[in-house]
PDB file of C-alpha atoms in Angstrom:
ATOM      1  CA  ILE D   1       4.183 -10.954  16.922  1.00 57.00           C
ATOM      2  CA  PRO D   2       2.476 -13.909  15.286  1.00 67.00           C
ATOM      3  CA  LEU D   3      -0.929 -13.188  13.804  1.00 62.00           C
ATOM      4  CA  ALA D   4      -2.673 -15.791  15.937  1.00 65.00           C
ATOM      5  CA  ALA D   5      -1.041 -14.611  19.178  1.00 72.00           C
ATOM      6  CA  GLU D   6      -3.769 -12.012  19.686  1.00 75.00           C
ATOM      7  CA  MET D   7      -6.624 -14.422  18.863  1.00 76.00           C
ATOM      8  CA  THR D   8      -8.177 -17.044  21.040  1.00 77.00           C
ATOM      9  CA  ASP D   9      -9.398 -20.383  19.783  1.00 77.00           C
ATOM     10  CA  ASP D  10     -12.928 -19.123  20.416  1.00 82.00           C
ATOM     11  CA  ASP D  11     -12.321 -16.133  18.099  1.00 79.00           C
ATOM     12  CA  ILE D  12     -11.129 -18.428  15.338  1.00 73.00           C
ATOM     13  CA  ASP D  13     -13.990 -20.880  15.886  1.00 76.00           C
ATOM     14  CA  ARG D  14     -16.521 -18.007  15.844  1.00 77.00           C
ATOM     15  CA  ALA D  15     -15.069 -16.715  12.563  1.00 75.00           C
ATOM     16  CA  ILE D  16     -15.252 -20.161  10.976  1.00 71.00           C
ATOM     17  CA  ARG D  17     -18.885 -20.566  12.020  1.00 73.00           C
ATOM     18  CA  MET D  18     -19.798 -17.038  10.932  1.00 72.00           C
ATOM     19  CA  HIS D  19     -18.420 -17.586   7.425  1.00 67.00           C
ATOM     20  CA  GLU D  20     -19.595 -21.128   6.852  1.00 70.00           C
ATOM     21  CA  GLY D  21     -21.258 -21.497   3.536  1.00 67.00           C
ATOM     22  CA  ASP D  22     -20.840 -23.785   0.585  1.00 61.00           C
ATOM     23  CA  SER D  23     -17.298 -24.723   1.587  1.00 63.00           C
ATOM     24  CA  LEU D  24     -16.307 -28.270   2.358  1.00 62.00           C
ATOM     25  CA  PRO D  25     -16.338 -29.274   6.027  1.00 66.00           C
ATOM     26  CA  GLY D  26     -12.900 -28.772   7.520  1.00 65.00           C
ATOM     27  CA  PHE D  27     -11.891 -26.258   4.832  1.00 63.00           C
ATOM     28  CA  PRO D  28     -12.639 -22.696   5.948  1.00 68.00           C
ATOM     29  CA  SER D  29     -13.698 -20.184   3.317  1.00 70.00           C
ATOM     30  CA  PRO D  30     -11.427 -17.339   2.160  1.00 71.00           C
ATOM     31  CA  ASP D  31     -13.821 -14.998   3.985  1.00 72.00           C
ATOM     32  CA  THR D  32     -12.809 -16.569   7.287  1.00 74.00           C
ATOM     33  CA  PHE D  33      -9.149 -15.853   6.667  1.00 72.00           C
ATOM     34  CA  GLU D  34      -9.932 -12.312   5.503  1.00 76.00           C
ATOM     35  CA  TYR D  35     -12.089 -11.677   8.587  1.00 74.00           C
ATOM     36  CA  LEU D  36      -9.282 -12.800  10.889  1.00 74.00           C
ATOM     37  CA  ALA D  37      -6.407 -11.098   9.024  1.00 74.00           C
ATOM     38  CA  LEU D  38      -8.022  -7.773   8.083  1.00 78.00           C
ATOM     39  CA  PRO D  39      -7.553  -6.019  11.439  1.00 77.00           C
ATOM     40  CA  HIS D  40      -3.855  -6.881  11.308  1.00 76.00           C
ATOM     41  CA  LEU D  41      -3.470  -5.780   7.686  1.00 78.00           C
ATOM     42  CA  GLN D  42      -5.048  -2.417   8.492  1.00 80.00           C
ATOM     43  CA  ARG D  43      -2.311  -1.752  11.032  1.00 83.00           C
ATOM     44  CA  ILE D  44       0.411  -1.630   8.356  1.00 85.00           C
ATOM     45  CA  ALA D  45      -0.931   1.539   6.693  1.00 86.00           C
ATOM     46  CA  ILE D  46       0.693   4.026   9.073  1.00 90.00           C
ATOM     47  CA  PRO D  47       4.095   2.282   9.343  1.00 92.00           C
ATOM     48  CA  ALA D  48       4.256   1.978   5.552  1.00 92.00           C
ATOM     49  CA  VAL D  49       3.833   5.736   5.086  1.00 94.00           C
ATOM     50  CA  GLU D  50       6.240   6.418   7.964  1.00 96.00           C
ATOM     51  CA  CYS D  51       8.815   4.291   6.160  1.00 96.00           C
ATOM     52  CA  VAL D  52       8.476   6.513   3.074  1.00 96.00           C
ATOM     53  CA  HIS D  53       9.007   9.615   5.224  1.00 97.00           C
ATOM     54  CA  ASN D  54      12.029   8.052   6.956  1.00 97.00           C
ATOM     55  CA  VAL D  55      13.652   7.157   3.638  1.00 97.00           C
ATOM     56  CA  ALA D  56      13.058  10.672   2.294  1.00 97.00           C
ATOM     57  CA  SER D  57      14.606  12.163   5.445  1.00 97.00           C
ATOM     58  CA  ALA D  58      17.628   9.896   5.135  1.00 97.00           C
ATOM     59  CA  LEU D  59      18.038  10.946   1.497  1.00 96.00           C
ATOM     60  CA  ASP D  60      17.856  14.612   2.527  1.00 96.00           C
ATOM     61  CA  VAL D  61      20.609  14.150   5.101  1.00 96.00           C
ATOM     62  CA  LEU D  62      22.731  12.174   2.661  1.00 96.00           C
ATOM     63  CA  SER D  63      22.316  14.784  -0.073  1.00 95.00           C
ATOM     64  CA  GLN D  64      23.347  17.556   2.349  1.00 94.00           C
ATOM     65  CA  ARG D  65      26.491  15.670   3.333  1.00 95.00           C
ATOM     66  CA  MET D  66      27.363  14.966  -0.283  1.00 94.00           C
ATOM     67  CA  ALA D  67      26.739  18.540  -1.411  1.00 93.00           C
ATOM     68  CA  ASN D  68      28.863  19.937   1.426  1.00 91.00           C
ATOM     69  CA  ALA D  69      31.689  17.533   0.641  1.00 93.00           C
ATOM     70  CA  VAL D  70      31.614  17.983  -3.139  1.00 93.00           C
ATOM     71  CA  PHE D  71      30.955  21.720  -3.244  1.00 92.00           C
ATOM     72  CA  ARG D  72      33.020  22.694  -0.204  1.00 92.00           C
ATOM     73  CA  ARG D  73      34.834  25.390  -2.168  1.00 93.00           C
ATOM     74  CA  PHE D  74      31.650  26.666  -3.855  1.00 92.00           C
ATOM     75  CA  PRO D  75      28.988  27.302  -1.172  1.00 91.00           C
ATOM     76  CA  LYS D  76      26.520  29.028  -3.538  1.00 93.00           C
ATOM     77  CA  LEU D  77      26.647  26.073  -5.905  1.00 93.00           C
ATOM     78  CA  ALA D  78      26.052  23.783  -2.926  1.00 92.00           C
ATOM     79  CA  GLU D  79      22.921  25.777  -2.027  1.00 93.00           C
ATOM     80  CA  VAL D  80      21.535  25.562  -5.564  1.00 95.00           C
ATOM     81  CA  SER D  81      22.339  21.873  -5.746  1.00 94.00           C
ATOM     82  CA  LEU D  82      20.697  21.193  -2.386  1.00 95.00           C
ATOM     83  CA  GLU D  83      17.579  23.114  -3.347  1.00 96.00           C
ATOM     84  CA  MET D  84      17.205  21.127  -6.561  1.00 96.00           C
ATOM     85  CA  THR D  85      17.872  17.860  -4.748  1.00 96.00           C
ATOM     86  CA  ALA D  86      15.372  18.682  -2.001  1.00 96.00           C
ATOM     87  CA  ASN D  87      12.700  19.453  -4.606  1.00 97.00           C
ATOM     88  CA  ILE D  88      13.344  16.182  -6.423  1.00 97.00           C
ATOM     89  CA  ILE D  89      13.256  14.203  -3.179  1.00 97.00           C
ATOM     90  CA  GLN D  90       9.995  15.891  -2.152  1.00 97.00           C
ATOM     91  CA  GLU D  91       8.340  15.186  -5.516  1.00 97.00           C
ATOM     92  CA  GLN D  92       9.417  11.563  -5.485  1.00 97.00           C
ATOM     93  CA  LYS D  93       8.387  11.175  -1.844  1.00 97.00           C
ATOM     94  CA  GLU D  94       4.844  12.274  -2.682  1.00 97.00           C
ATOM     95  CA  LYS D  95       4.649   9.961  -5.694  1.00 97.00           C
ATOM     96  CA  THR D  96       6.006   7.073  -3.630  1.00 97.00           C
ATOM     97  CA  ARG D  97       3.623   7.800  -0.743  1.00 96.00           C
ATOM     98  CA  ILE D  98       0.675   7.591  -3.149  1.00 95.00           C
ATOM     99  CA  VAL D  99       1.878   4.258  -4.567  1.00 95.00           C
ATOM    100  CA  VAL D 100       2.480   2.822  -1.081  1.00 94.00           C
ATOM    101  CA  GLU D 101      -0.946   3.945   0.140  1.00 91.00           C
ATOM    102  CA  GLN D 102      -2.561   2.409  -2.937  1.00 90.00           C
ATOM    103  CA  GLN D 103      -0.734  -0.887  -2.426  1.00 89.00           C
ATOM    104  CA  VAL D 104      -1.777  -1.049   1.219  1.00 87.00           C
ATOM    105  CA  SER D 105      -5.336  -0.125   0.254  1.00 85.00           C
ATOM    106  CA  CYS D 106      -5.300  -2.855  -2.383  1.00 81.00           C
ATOM    107  CA  ALA D 107      -4.213  -5.475   0.150  1.00 76.00           C
ATOM    108  CA  VAL D 108      -6.682  -4.307   2.799  1.00 76.00           C
ATOM    109  CA  GLY D 109      -9.615  -3.700   0.476  1.00 72.00           C
ATOM    110  CA  TYR D 110      -9.362  -6.936  -1.500  1.00 68.00           C
ATOM    111  CA  LEU D 111     -12.740  -8.552  -2.059  1.00 66.00           C
ATOM    112  CA  PHE D 112     -12.984 -12.188  -3.087  1.00 64.00           C
ATOM    113  CA  THR D 113     -16.196 -13.028  -4.920  1.00 68.00           C
ATOM    114  CA  ASN D 114     -17.514 -15.398  -7.527  1.00 70.00           C
ATOM    115  CA  ASP D 115     -20.678 -13.329  -8.028  1.00 71.00           C
ATOM    116  CA  LEU D 116     -20.793 -12.986 -11.810  1.00 75.00           C
ATOM    117  CA  SER D 117     -22.957  -9.872 -11.825  1.00 77.00           C
ATOM    118  CA  TYR D 118     -20.644  -8.080  -9.373  1.00 71.00           C
ATOM    119  CA  LEU D 119     -17.568  -9.073 -11.369  1.00 68.00           C
ATOM    120  CA  THR D 120     -19.176  -7.945 -14.628  1.00 74.00           C
ATOM    121  CA  GLU D 121     -20.297  -4.582 -13.269  1.00 74.00           C
ATOM    122  CA  HIS D 122     -17.313  -3.739 -11.067  1.00 66.00           C
ATOM    123  CA  GLY D 123     -14.387  -5.863 -12.165  1.00 63.00           C
ATOM    124  CA  SER D 124     -14.668  -5.753 -15.912  1.00 62.00           C
ATOM    125  CA  MET D 125     -12.050  -3.856 -17.870  1.00 61.00           C
ATOM    126  CA  GLU D 126     -14.187  -3.730 -21.010  1.00 64.00           C
ATOM    127  CA  GLY D 127     -15.135  -0.092 -20.449  1.00 63.00           C
ATOM    128  CA  MET D 128     -11.504   0.932 -20.266  1.00 60.00           C
ATOM    129  CA  TYR D 129     -10.683  -0.810 -23.546  1.00 64.00           C
ATOM    130  CA  GLU D 130     -13.821   0.479 -25.267  1.00 65.00           C
ATOM    131  CA  ASP D 131     -12.827   4.079 -24.444  1.00 60.00           C
ATOM    132  CA  LYS D 132      -9.425   3.571 -26.067  1.00 59.00           C
ATOM    133  CA  GLU D 133     -10.916   2.116 -29.252  1.00 60.00           C
ATOM    134  CA  LYS D 134     -13.289   5.053 -29.841  1.00 57.00           C
ATOM    135  CA  PRO D 135     -11.794   7.750 -32.059  1.00 58.00           C
ATOM    136  CA  PRO D 136     -11.571  11.214 -30.451  1.00 56.00           C
TER     137      PRO D 136
END
């Protein structure tokens, strides 16, 4: 579904007027685009995490098939192998879920600003580098 399919021309015009500022006439500000796109970006959070779960489930099924085929003559070894594999898949699924959620959050929570004081207080990495330079 195209992004603009759920918006009327009035919605777009209202967003442009609401976020008018120092921009040139005919060139909407980045805030206008963000205002229009944000509701759609927020909808990808749940499907992104579901995708991680689906991949982990597929890996579980695949590992069971492989263990049964490879260790057909040694069922106890197959059980141990499957248990280890399931633990690894679960650990990696959780790590991946966290990364995916952070990436979605990053895309949804992006804030464009040229406010120097905000960038200095909130966007500066100086504090991180200063902590590394101090001896323990």
